[in-house]
Short mmCIF file of N, CA and C in Angstrom, two decimals:
data_model
loop_
_atom_site.label_atom_id
_atom_site.label_comp_id
_atom_site.label_asym_id
_atom_site.label_seq_id
_atom_site.Cartn_x
_atom_site.Cartn_y
_atom_site.Cartn_z
N MET A 1 -12.05 -10.20 -31.06
CA MET A 1 -11.63 -10.32 -29.68
C MET A 1 -10.11 -10.25 -29.66
N ASN A 2 -9.58 -9.37 -28.82
CA ASN A 2 -8.13 -9.26 -28.74
C ASN A 2 -7.58 -10.28 -27.73
N ARG A 3 -6.29 -10.34 -27.65
CA ARG A 3 -5.63 -11.33 -26.80
C ARG A 3 -5.99 -11.15 -25.32
N LYS A 4 -6.04 -9.89 -24.88
CA LYS A 4 -6.36 -9.61 -23.49
C LYS A 4 -7.76 -10.10 -23.13
N GLU A 5 -8.73 -9.81 -24.01
CA GLU A 5 -10.11 -10.26 -23.77
C GLU A 5 -10.18 -11.78 -23.75
N LEU A 6 -9.45 -12.42 -24.67
CA LEU A 6 -9.44 -13.88 -24.73
C LEU A 6 -8.90 -14.47 -23.43
N LEU A 7 -7.81 -13.89 -22.94
CA LEU A 7 -7.21 -14.38 -21.69
C LEU A 7 -8.15 -14.15 -20.50
N GLN A 8 -8.83 -12.99 -20.48
CA GLN A 8 -9.77 -12.72 -19.39
C GLN A 8 -10.91 -13.73 -19.41
N LYS A 9 -11.47 -13.98 -20.59
CA LYS A 9 -12.60 -14.91 -20.69
C LYS A 9 -12.16 -16.34 -20.37
N ALA A 10 -10.97 -16.72 -20.80
CA ALA A 10 -10.46 -18.05 -20.49
C ALA A 10 -10.24 -18.19 -18.98
N GLY A 11 -9.70 -17.14 -18.38
CA GLY A 11 -9.48 -17.15 -16.93
C GLY A 11 -10.79 -17.26 -16.17
N MET A 12 -11.80 -16.55 -16.64
CA MET A 12 -13.11 -16.61 -15.98
C MET A 12 -13.71 -18.01 -16.13
N ALA A 13 -13.53 -18.62 -17.30
CA ALA A 13 -14.06 -19.97 -17.52
C ALA A 13 -13.40 -20.97 -16.58
N VAL A 14 -12.10 -20.84 -16.41
CA VAL A 14 -11.37 -21.72 -15.49
C VAL A 14 -11.85 -21.48 -14.06
N ALA A 15 -12.03 -20.23 -13.69
CA ALA A 15 -12.49 -19.90 -12.34
C ALA A 15 -13.87 -20.47 -12.08
N VAL A 16 -14.77 -20.33 -13.04
CA VAL A 16 -16.13 -20.85 -12.87
C VAL A 16 -16.11 -22.36 -12.72
N SER A 17 -15.32 -23.05 -13.55
CA SER A 17 -15.29 -24.50 -13.44
C SER A 17 -14.72 -24.94 -12.09
N GLY A 18 -13.71 -24.23 -11.61
CA GLY A 18 -13.15 -24.56 -10.29
C GLY A 18 -14.15 -24.32 -9.17
N ILE A 19 -14.88 -23.23 -9.27
CA ILE A 19 -15.87 -22.91 -8.25
C ILE A 19 -17.01 -23.91 -8.27
N LEU A 20 -17.45 -24.28 -9.46
CA LEU A 20 -18.52 -25.27 -9.57
C LEU A 20 -18.07 -26.62 -9.01
N SER A 21 -16.80 -26.94 -9.20
CA SER A 21 -16.26 -28.17 -8.61
C SER A 21 -16.34 -28.11 -7.09
N THR A 22 -15.99 -26.96 -6.54
CA THR A 22 -16.05 -26.77 -5.09
C THR A 22 -17.49 -26.93 -4.60
N LEU A 23 -18.43 -26.32 -5.32
CA LEU A 23 -19.83 -26.40 -4.92
C LEU A 23 -20.34 -27.83 -4.93
N SER A 24 -19.95 -28.58 -5.93
CA SER A 24 -20.49 -29.93 -6.04
C SER A 24 -19.73 -30.93 -5.18
N ALA A 25 -18.56 -30.56 -4.67
CA ALA A 25 -17.77 -31.48 -3.86
C ALA A 25 -18.49 -31.92 -2.60
N GLU A 26 -19.27 -31.05 -1.99
CA GLU A 26 -19.94 -31.41 -0.75
C GLU A 26 -21.02 -32.47 -0.97
N ASP A 27 -21.50 -32.58 -2.19
CA ASP A 27 -22.55 -33.54 -2.48
C ASP A 27 -22.00 -34.85 -3.04
N HIS A 28 -20.71 -35.01 -3.05
CA HIS A 28 -20.07 -36.20 -3.62
C HIS A 28 -20.41 -37.42 -2.76
N ASP A 29 -21.03 -38.42 -3.39
CA ASP A 29 -21.47 -39.57 -2.60
C ASP A 29 -21.05 -40.91 -3.19
N HIS A 30 -20.23 -40.94 -4.21
CA HIS A 30 -19.72 -42.16 -4.82
C HIS A 30 -20.81 -43.06 -5.39
N SER A 31 -22.02 -42.56 -5.56
CA SER A 31 -23.10 -43.41 -6.07
C SER A 31 -23.14 -43.44 -7.59
N GLY A 32 -22.32 -42.62 -8.22
CA GLY A 32 -22.32 -42.56 -9.66
C GLY A 32 -23.23 -41.48 -10.20
N ALA A 33 -24.08 -40.92 -9.35
CA ALA A 33 -24.96 -39.85 -9.79
C ALA A 33 -24.17 -38.55 -9.86
N MET A 34 -24.59 -37.68 -10.73
CA MET A 34 -23.92 -36.39 -10.88
C MET A 34 -24.23 -35.52 -9.67
N PRO A 35 -23.20 -35.02 -8.96
CA PRO A 35 -23.45 -34.16 -7.80
C PRO A 35 -23.99 -32.80 -8.24
N THR A 36 -24.77 -32.18 -7.37
CA THR A 36 -25.31 -30.85 -7.66
C THR A 36 -25.14 -29.96 -6.45
N ALA A 37 -25.10 -28.67 -6.68
CA ALA A 37 -24.98 -27.71 -5.59
C ALA A 37 -26.35 -27.38 -5.01
N GLY A 38 -27.41 -27.80 -5.70
CA GLY A 38 -28.76 -27.45 -5.28
C GLY A 38 -29.14 -27.98 -3.91
N LYS A 39 -28.47 -28.97 -3.40
CA LYS A 39 -28.79 -29.54 -2.10
C LYS A 39 -28.29 -28.68 -0.94
N SER A 40 -27.34 -27.83 -1.21
CA SER A 40 -26.77 -26.99 -0.15
C SER A 40 -27.76 -25.92 0.27
N LYS A 41 -27.85 -25.69 1.58
CA LYS A 41 -28.74 -24.64 2.07
C LYS A 41 -28.21 -23.26 1.70
N TYR A 42 -26.96 -23.18 1.28
CA TYR A 42 -26.34 -21.91 0.89
C TYR A 42 -26.19 -21.77 -0.63
N ALA A 43 -26.82 -22.63 -1.40
CA ALA A 43 -26.60 -22.67 -2.85
C ALA A 43 -26.83 -21.32 -3.53
N LYS A 44 -27.94 -20.66 -3.24
CA LYS A 44 -28.23 -19.37 -3.89
C LYS A 44 -27.22 -18.31 -3.48
N ALA A 45 -26.86 -18.29 -2.22
CA ALA A 45 -25.88 -17.31 -1.74
C ALA A 45 -24.51 -17.59 -2.37
N MET A 46 -24.15 -18.85 -2.49
CA MET A 46 -22.86 -19.19 -3.10
C MET A 46 -22.83 -18.78 -4.57
N MET A 47 -23.92 -19.03 -5.30
CA MET A 47 -23.96 -18.65 -6.71
C MET A 47 -23.89 -17.13 -6.86
N ALA A 48 -24.58 -16.40 -5.98
CA ALA A 48 -24.51 -14.94 -6.03
C ALA A 48 -23.09 -14.46 -5.73
N ALA A 49 -22.43 -15.10 -4.78
CA ALA A 49 -21.05 -14.74 -4.43
C ALA A 49 -20.09 -15.06 -5.58
N ILE A 50 -20.33 -16.16 -6.27
CA ILE A 50 -19.50 -16.51 -7.42
C ILE A 50 -19.65 -15.45 -8.51
N HIS A 51 -20.89 -15.09 -8.80
CA HIS A 51 -21.12 -14.07 -9.83
C HIS A 51 -20.49 -12.74 -9.42
N CYS A 52 -20.65 -12.40 -8.16
CA CYS A 52 -20.08 -11.15 -7.64
C CYS A 52 -18.55 -11.16 -7.77
N LYS A 53 -17.96 -12.27 -7.42
CA LYS A 53 -16.50 -12.40 -7.51
C LYS A 53 -16.04 -12.23 -8.95
N LEU A 54 -16.72 -12.89 -9.88
CA LEU A 54 -16.32 -12.81 -11.28
C LEU A 54 -16.51 -11.40 -11.83
N SER A 55 -17.61 -10.76 -11.47
CA SER A 55 -17.84 -9.37 -11.92
C SER A 55 -16.77 -8.45 -11.35
N SER A 56 -16.38 -8.72 -10.12
CA SER A 56 -15.33 -7.91 -9.49
C SER A 56 -13.98 -8.14 -10.15
N GLU A 57 -13.71 -9.36 -10.57
CA GLU A 57 -12.46 -9.65 -11.29
C GLU A 57 -12.39 -8.84 -12.57
N VAL A 58 -13.50 -8.80 -13.31
CA VAL A 58 -13.54 -8.04 -14.56
C VAL A 58 -13.40 -6.55 -14.27
N CYS A 59 -14.08 -6.08 -13.24
CA CYS A 59 -14.00 -4.67 -12.87
C CYS A 59 -12.57 -4.30 -12.44
N LEU A 60 -11.94 -5.16 -11.66
CA LEU A 60 -10.56 -4.91 -11.23
C LEU A 60 -9.64 -4.79 -12.44
N SER A 61 -9.79 -5.69 -13.38
CA SER A 61 -8.96 -5.63 -14.59
C SER A 61 -9.17 -4.31 -15.32
N HIS A 62 -10.42 -3.90 -15.42
CA HIS A 62 -10.75 -2.63 -16.06
C HIS A 62 -10.13 -1.46 -15.29
N CYS A 63 -10.26 -1.49 -13.97
CA CYS A 63 -9.69 -0.41 -13.13
C CYS A 63 -8.18 -0.31 -13.33
N LEU A 64 -7.52 -1.45 -13.37
CA LEU A 64 -6.07 -1.44 -13.54
C LEU A 64 -5.68 -0.87 -14.90
N THR A 65 -6.46 -1.19 -15.92
CA THR A 65 -6.22 -0.63 -17.25
C THR A 65 -6.38 0.89 -17.22
N GLU A 66 -7.44 1.35 -16.58
CA GLU A 66 -7.69 2.79 -16.49
C GLU A 66 -6.61 3.49 -15.65
N LEU A 67 -6.19 2.83 -14.58
CA LEU A 67 -5.10 3.39 -13.77
C LEU A 67 -3.83 3.54 -14.60
N GLY A 68 -3.58 2.54 -15.44
CA GLY A 68 -2.42 2.58 -16.33
C GLY A 68 -2.48 3.73 -17.31
N LYS A 69 -3.69 4.15 -17.63
CA LYS A 69 -3.88 5.29 -18.53
C LYS A 69 -3.82 6.62 -17.77
N GLY A 70 -3.68 6.55 -16.45
CA GLY A 70 -3.55 7.76 -15.64
C GLY A 70 -4.82 8.18 -14.91
N ASP A 71 -5.89 7.37 -14.98
CA ASP A 71 -7.15 7.72 -14.30
C ASP A 71 -7.07 7.28 -12.84
N LYS A 72 -6.57 8.14 -11.99
CA LYS A 72 -6.37 7.80 -10.57
C LYS A 72 -7.67 7.66 -9.80
N ALA A 73 -8.77 8.10 -10.39
CA ALA A 73 -10.08 7.97 -9.74
C ALA A 73 -10.48 6.50 -9.58
N MET A 74 -9.84 5.63 -10.32
CA MET A 74 -10.19 4.21 -10.27
C MET A 74 -9.44 3.44 -9.17
N ALA A 75 -8.56 4.09 -8.45
CA ALA A 75 -7.75 3.41 -7.43
C ALA A 75 -8.60 2.84 -6.31
N VAL A 76 -9.54 3.61 -5.80
CA VAL A 76 -10.39 3.14 -4.70
C VAL A 76 -11.30 2.02 -5.19
N CYS A 77 -11.77 2.14 -6.42
CA CYS A 77 -12.62 1.10 -7.01
C CYS A 77 -11.82 -0.21 -7.11
N ALA A 78 -10.58 -0.11 -7.55
CA ALA A 78 -9.72 -1.30 -7.66
C ALA A 78 -9.52 -1.95 -6.29
N ALA A 79 -9.29 -1.14 -5.28
CA ALA A 79 -9.09 -1.68 -3.93
C ALA A 79 -10.35 -2.36 -3.42
N SER A 80 -11.50 -1.77 -3.67
CA SER A 80 -12.75 -2.37 -3.17
C SER A 80 -13.06 -3.68 -3.89
N THR A 81 -12.74 -3.75 -5.18
CA THR A 81 -13.00 -5.02 -5.90
C THR A 81 -12.08 -6.12 -5.40
N ARG A 82 -10.85 -5.78 -5.05
CA ARG A 82 -9.94 -6.80 -4.51
C ARG A 82 -10.49 -7.38 -3.21
N GLU A 83 -11.07 -6.52 -2.39
CA GLU A 83 -11.66 -7.00 -1.13
C GLU A 83 -12.85 -7.91 -1.40
N VAL A 84 -13.68 -7.54 -2.36
CA VAL A 84 -14.84 -8.37 -2.71
C VAL A 84 -14.39 -9.73 -3.22
N ILE A 85 -13.38 -9.74 -4.06
CA ILE A 85 -12.87 -11.00 -4.61
C ILE A 85 -12.45 -11.93 -3.48
N SER A 86 -11.71 -11.40 -2.53
CA SER A 86 -11.23 -12.21 -1.41
C SER A 86 -12.37 -12.72 -0.53
N LEU A 87 -13.29 -11.83 -0.19
CA LEU A 87 -14.39 -12.20 0.71
C LEU A 87 -15.37 -13.16 0.07
N CYS A 88 -15.75 -12.89 -1.18
CA CYS A 88 -16.70 -13.78 -1.85
C CYS A 88 -16.10 -15.17 -2.03
N ASP A 89 -14.83 -15.22 -2.37
CA ASP A 89 -14.15 -16.52 -2.51
C ASP A 89 -14.15 -17.27 -1.17
N SER A 90 -13.83 -16.56 -0.11
CA SER A 90 -13.82 -17.18 1.22
C SER A 90 -15.21 -17.64 1.63
N PHE A 91 -16.22 -16.82 1.32
CA PHE A 91 -17.59 -17.20 1.66
C PHE A 91 -17.97 -18.51 0.96
N VAL A 92 -17.68 -18.61 -0.32
CA VAL A 92 -18.03 -19.82 -1.07
C VAL A 92 -17.33 -21.04 -0.46
N LYS A 93 -16.09 -20.88 -0.10
CA LYS A 93 -15.34 -22.01 0.48
C LYS A 93 -15.94 -22.44 1.82
N LEU A 94 -16.24 -21.49 2.70
CA LEU A 94 -16.81 -21.86 4.00
C LEU A 94 -18.23 -22.39 3.87
N ALA A 95 -19.04 -21.75 3.04
CA ALA A 95 -20.42 -22.18 2.87
C ALA A 95 -20.49 -23.58 2.26
N SER A 96 -19.60 -23.88 1.35
CA SER A 96 -19.60 -25.21 0.73
C SER A 96 -19.22 -26.30 1.73
N GLN A 97 -18.59 -25.90 2.83
CA GLN A 97 -18.21 -26.85 3.89
C GLN A 97 -19.21 -26.84 5.04
N ASN A 98 -20.28 -26.04 4.90
CA ASN A 98 -21.26 -25.86 5.98
C ASN A 98 -20.56 -25.46 7.28
N SER A 99 -19.59 -24.57 7.16
CA SER A 99 -18.83 -24.11 8.32
C SER A 99 -19.72 -23.37 9.31
N SER A 100 -19.40 -23.50 10.57
CA SER A 100 -20.13 -22.76 11.60
C SER A 100 -19.84 -21.26 11.53
N PHE A 101 -18.84 -20.87 10.74
CA PHE A 101 -18.49 -19.46 10.59
C PHE A 101 -19.12 -18.82 9.35
N THR A 102 -19.93 -19.57 8.62
CA THR A 102 -20.52 -19.07 7.38
C THR A 102 -21.33 -17.80 7.60
N LYS A 103 -22.17 -17.78 8.62
CA LYS A 103 -23.02 -16.62 8.89
C LYS A 103 -22.16 -15.38 9.21
N LYS A 104 -21.13 -15.56 10.05
CA LYS A 104 -20.26 -14.43 10.40
C LYS A 104 -19.56 -13.89 9.16
N LEU A 105 -19.07 -14.78 8.32
CA LEU A 105 -18.39 -14.33 7.11
C LEU A 105 -19.38 -13.70 6.14
N ALA A 106 -20.60 -14.20 6.09
CA ALA A 106 -21.62 -13.60 5.23
C ALA A 106 -21.86 -12.15 5.64
N ASN A 107 -21.90 -11.89 6.93
CA ASN A 107 -22.11 -10.51 7.41
C ASN A 107 -20.96 -9.59 7.01
N LEU A 108 -19.74 -10.06 7.11
CA LEU A 108 -18.60 -9.27 6.68
C LEU A 108 -18.62 -9.07 5.16
N CYS A 109 -18.99 -10.11 4.45
CA CYS A 109 -19.07 -10.04 2.99
C CYS A 109 -20.14 -9.02 2.57
N ILE A 110 -21.23 -8.97 3.30
CA ILE A 110 -22.28 -7.97 3.02
C ILE A 110 -21.70 -6.57 3.14
N GLU A 111 -20.96 -6.33 4.20
CA GLU A 111 -20.37 -5.01 4.44
C GLU A 111 -19.41 -4.63 3.31
N VAL A 112 -18.59 -5.56 2.90
CA VAL A 112 -17.60 -5.30 1.85
C VAL A 112 -18.28 -5.11 0.49
N CYS A 113 -19.30 -5.92 0.21
CA CYS A 113 -20.02 -5.79 -1.06
C CYS A 113 -20.79 -4.47 -1.13
N GLU A 114 -21.36 -4.05 -0.02
CA GLU A 114 -22.06 -2.76 0.00
C GLU A 114 -21.09 -1.61 -0.26
N ALA A 115 -19.90 -1.68 0.34
CA ALA A 115 -18.89 -0.64 0.13
C ALA A 115 -18.43 -0.62 -1.33
N CYS A 116 -18.25 -1.80 -1.91
CA CYS A 116 -17.83 -1.87 -3.31
C CYS A 116 -18.93 -1.33 -4.22
N ALA A 117 -20.17 -1.69 -3.95
CA ALA A 117 -21.29 -1.20 -4.76
C ALA A 117 -21.34 0.32 -4.72
N LYS A 118 -21.11 0.87 -3.55
CA LYS A 118 -21.12 2.33 -3.39
C LYS A 118 -20.00 2.97 -4.21
N GLU A 119 -18.83 2.36 -4.18
CA GLU A 119 -17.70 2.89 -4.95
C GLU A 119 -17.92 2.73 -6.46
N CYS A 120 -18.40 1.56 -6.88
CA CYS A 120 -18.64 1.33 -8.31
C CYS A 120 -19.74 2.23 -8.84
N ASP A 121 -20.68 2.60 -7.98
CA ASP A 121 -21.77 3.47 -8.39
C ASP A 121 -21.24 4.83 -8.88
N LYS A 122 -20.11 5.25 -8.33
CA LYS A 122 -19.50 6.52 -8.75
C LYS A 122 -19.06 6.49 -10.21
N HIS A 123 -18.78 5.29 -10.72
CA HIS A 123 -18.25 5.13 -12.08
C HIS A 123 -19.26 4.48 -13.03
N ALA A 124 -20.41 4.09 -12.52
CA ALA A 124 -21.37 3.29 -13.29
C ALA A 124 -21.88 4.00 -14.54
N ASN A 125 -21.97 5.32 -14.51
CA ASN A 125 -22.46 6.05 -15.68
C ASN A 125 -21.43 6.11 -16.80
N HIS A 126 -20.15 5.93 -16.47
CA HIS A 126 -19.09 6.04 -17.46
C HIS A 126 -18.48 4.69 -17.84
N HIS A 127 -18.63 3.70 -16.98
CA HIS A 127 -18.00 2.40 -17.21
C HIS A 127 -19.04 1.29 -16.97
N ALA A 128 -19.43 0.61 -18.03
CA ALA A 128 -20.42 -0.47 -17.92
C ALA A 128 -19.94 -1.58 -16.99
N VAL A 129 -18.65 -1.81 -16.96
CA VAL A 129 -18.07 -2.85 -16.10
C VAL A 129 -18.33 -2.52 -14.63
N CYS A 130 -18.21 -1.25 -14.28
CA CYS A 130 -18.46 -0.83 -12.89
C CYS A 130 -19.95 -0.98 -12.55
N LYS A 131 -20.81 -0.70 -13.51
CA LYS A 131 -22.25 -0.87 -13.29
C LYS A 131 -22.57 -2.35 -13.05
N GLU A 132 -21.98 -3.22 -13.83
CA GLU A 132 -22.19 -4.67 -13.66
C GLU A 132 -21.68 -5.13 -12.31
N CYS A 133 -20.53 -4.63 -11.90
CA CYS A 133 -19.96 -4.99 -10.60
C CYS A 133 -20.88 -4.51 -9.49
N ARG A 134 -21.34 -3.27 -9.58
CA ARG A 134 -22.26 -2.73 -8.58
C ARG A 134 -23.52 -3.60 -8.47
N ASP A 135 -24.09 -3.91 -9.61
CA ASP A 135 -25.33 -4.70 -9.62
C ASP A 135 -25.12 -6.10 -9.04
N SER A 136 -23.99 -6.72 -9.36
CA SER A 136 -23.74 -8.07 -8.83
C SER A 136 -23.44 -8.02 -7.33
N CYS A 137 -22.79 -6.96 -6.88
CA CYS A 137 -22.56 -6.79 -5.44
C CYS A 137 -23.89 -6.65 -4.70
N LEU A 138 -24.80 -5.85 -5.24
CA LEU A 138 -26.10 -5.67 -4.60
C LEU A 138 -26.92 -6.95 -4.61
N ALA A 139 -26.84 -7.72 -5.68
CA ALA A 139 -27.54 -9.01 -5.74
C ALA A 139 -26.95 -9.99 -4.73
N CYS A 140 -25.64 -9.94 -4.57
CA CYS A 140 -24.96 -10.80 -3.60
C CYS A 140 -25.40 -10.43 -2.18
N VAL A 141 -25.45 -9.14 -1.89
CA VAL A 141 -25.91 -8.67 -0.58
C VAL A 141 -27.30 -9.20 -0.28
N LYS A 142 -28.17 -9.12 -1.27
CA LYS A 142 -29.55 -9.58 -1.10
C LYS A 142 -29.59 -11.07 -0.70
N GLU A 143 -28.79 -11.89 -1.36
CA GLU A 143 -28.76 -13.33 -1.04
C GLU A 143 -28.06 -13.61 0.28
N LEU A 144 -26.98 -12.88 0.54
CA LEU A 144 -26.23 -13.11 1.79
C LEU A 144 -27.06 -12.74 3.01
N LYS A 145 -27.96 -11.80 2.89
CA LYS A 145 -28.81 -11.43 4.02
C LYS A 145 -29.77 -12.56 4.40
N LYS A 146 -29.97 -13.51 3.51
CA LYS A 146 -30.84 -14.66 3.77
C LYS A 146 -30.11 -15.79 4.51
N VAL A 147 -28.78 -15.68 4.60
CA VAL A 147 -27.99 -16.76 5.22
C VAL A 147 -28.22 -16.78 6.71
#
């Protein structure tokens, strides 16, 4: 494992732990019991959004590397992953608060994830990272439609 991969994996681990903290914060009851995200009515959608966000982070990093090598075809893919990262993160934050805007944001997130999946599909045969991003976006869409 090279330094870049180590930093990416460490960053993802930190992101996951922070997101899991956010998910469990709503269930905090001071009783001494371990909080869980399973009580949230949005738990499955939040987990799908977390996975989608992380897959998009990895895809974005890959796109930027390819752009640095001169592959300009990855520019639109990079832009779409940035949008997914922002929307999925926002969805998790609102859903974990049981916000009245969760459904509206879920609908926007669906639109952005579908667009990203479509863009990543163009590169899925050549880049495994793009295939993973596409698949996680489609899984996220499936869960968000249930919100």
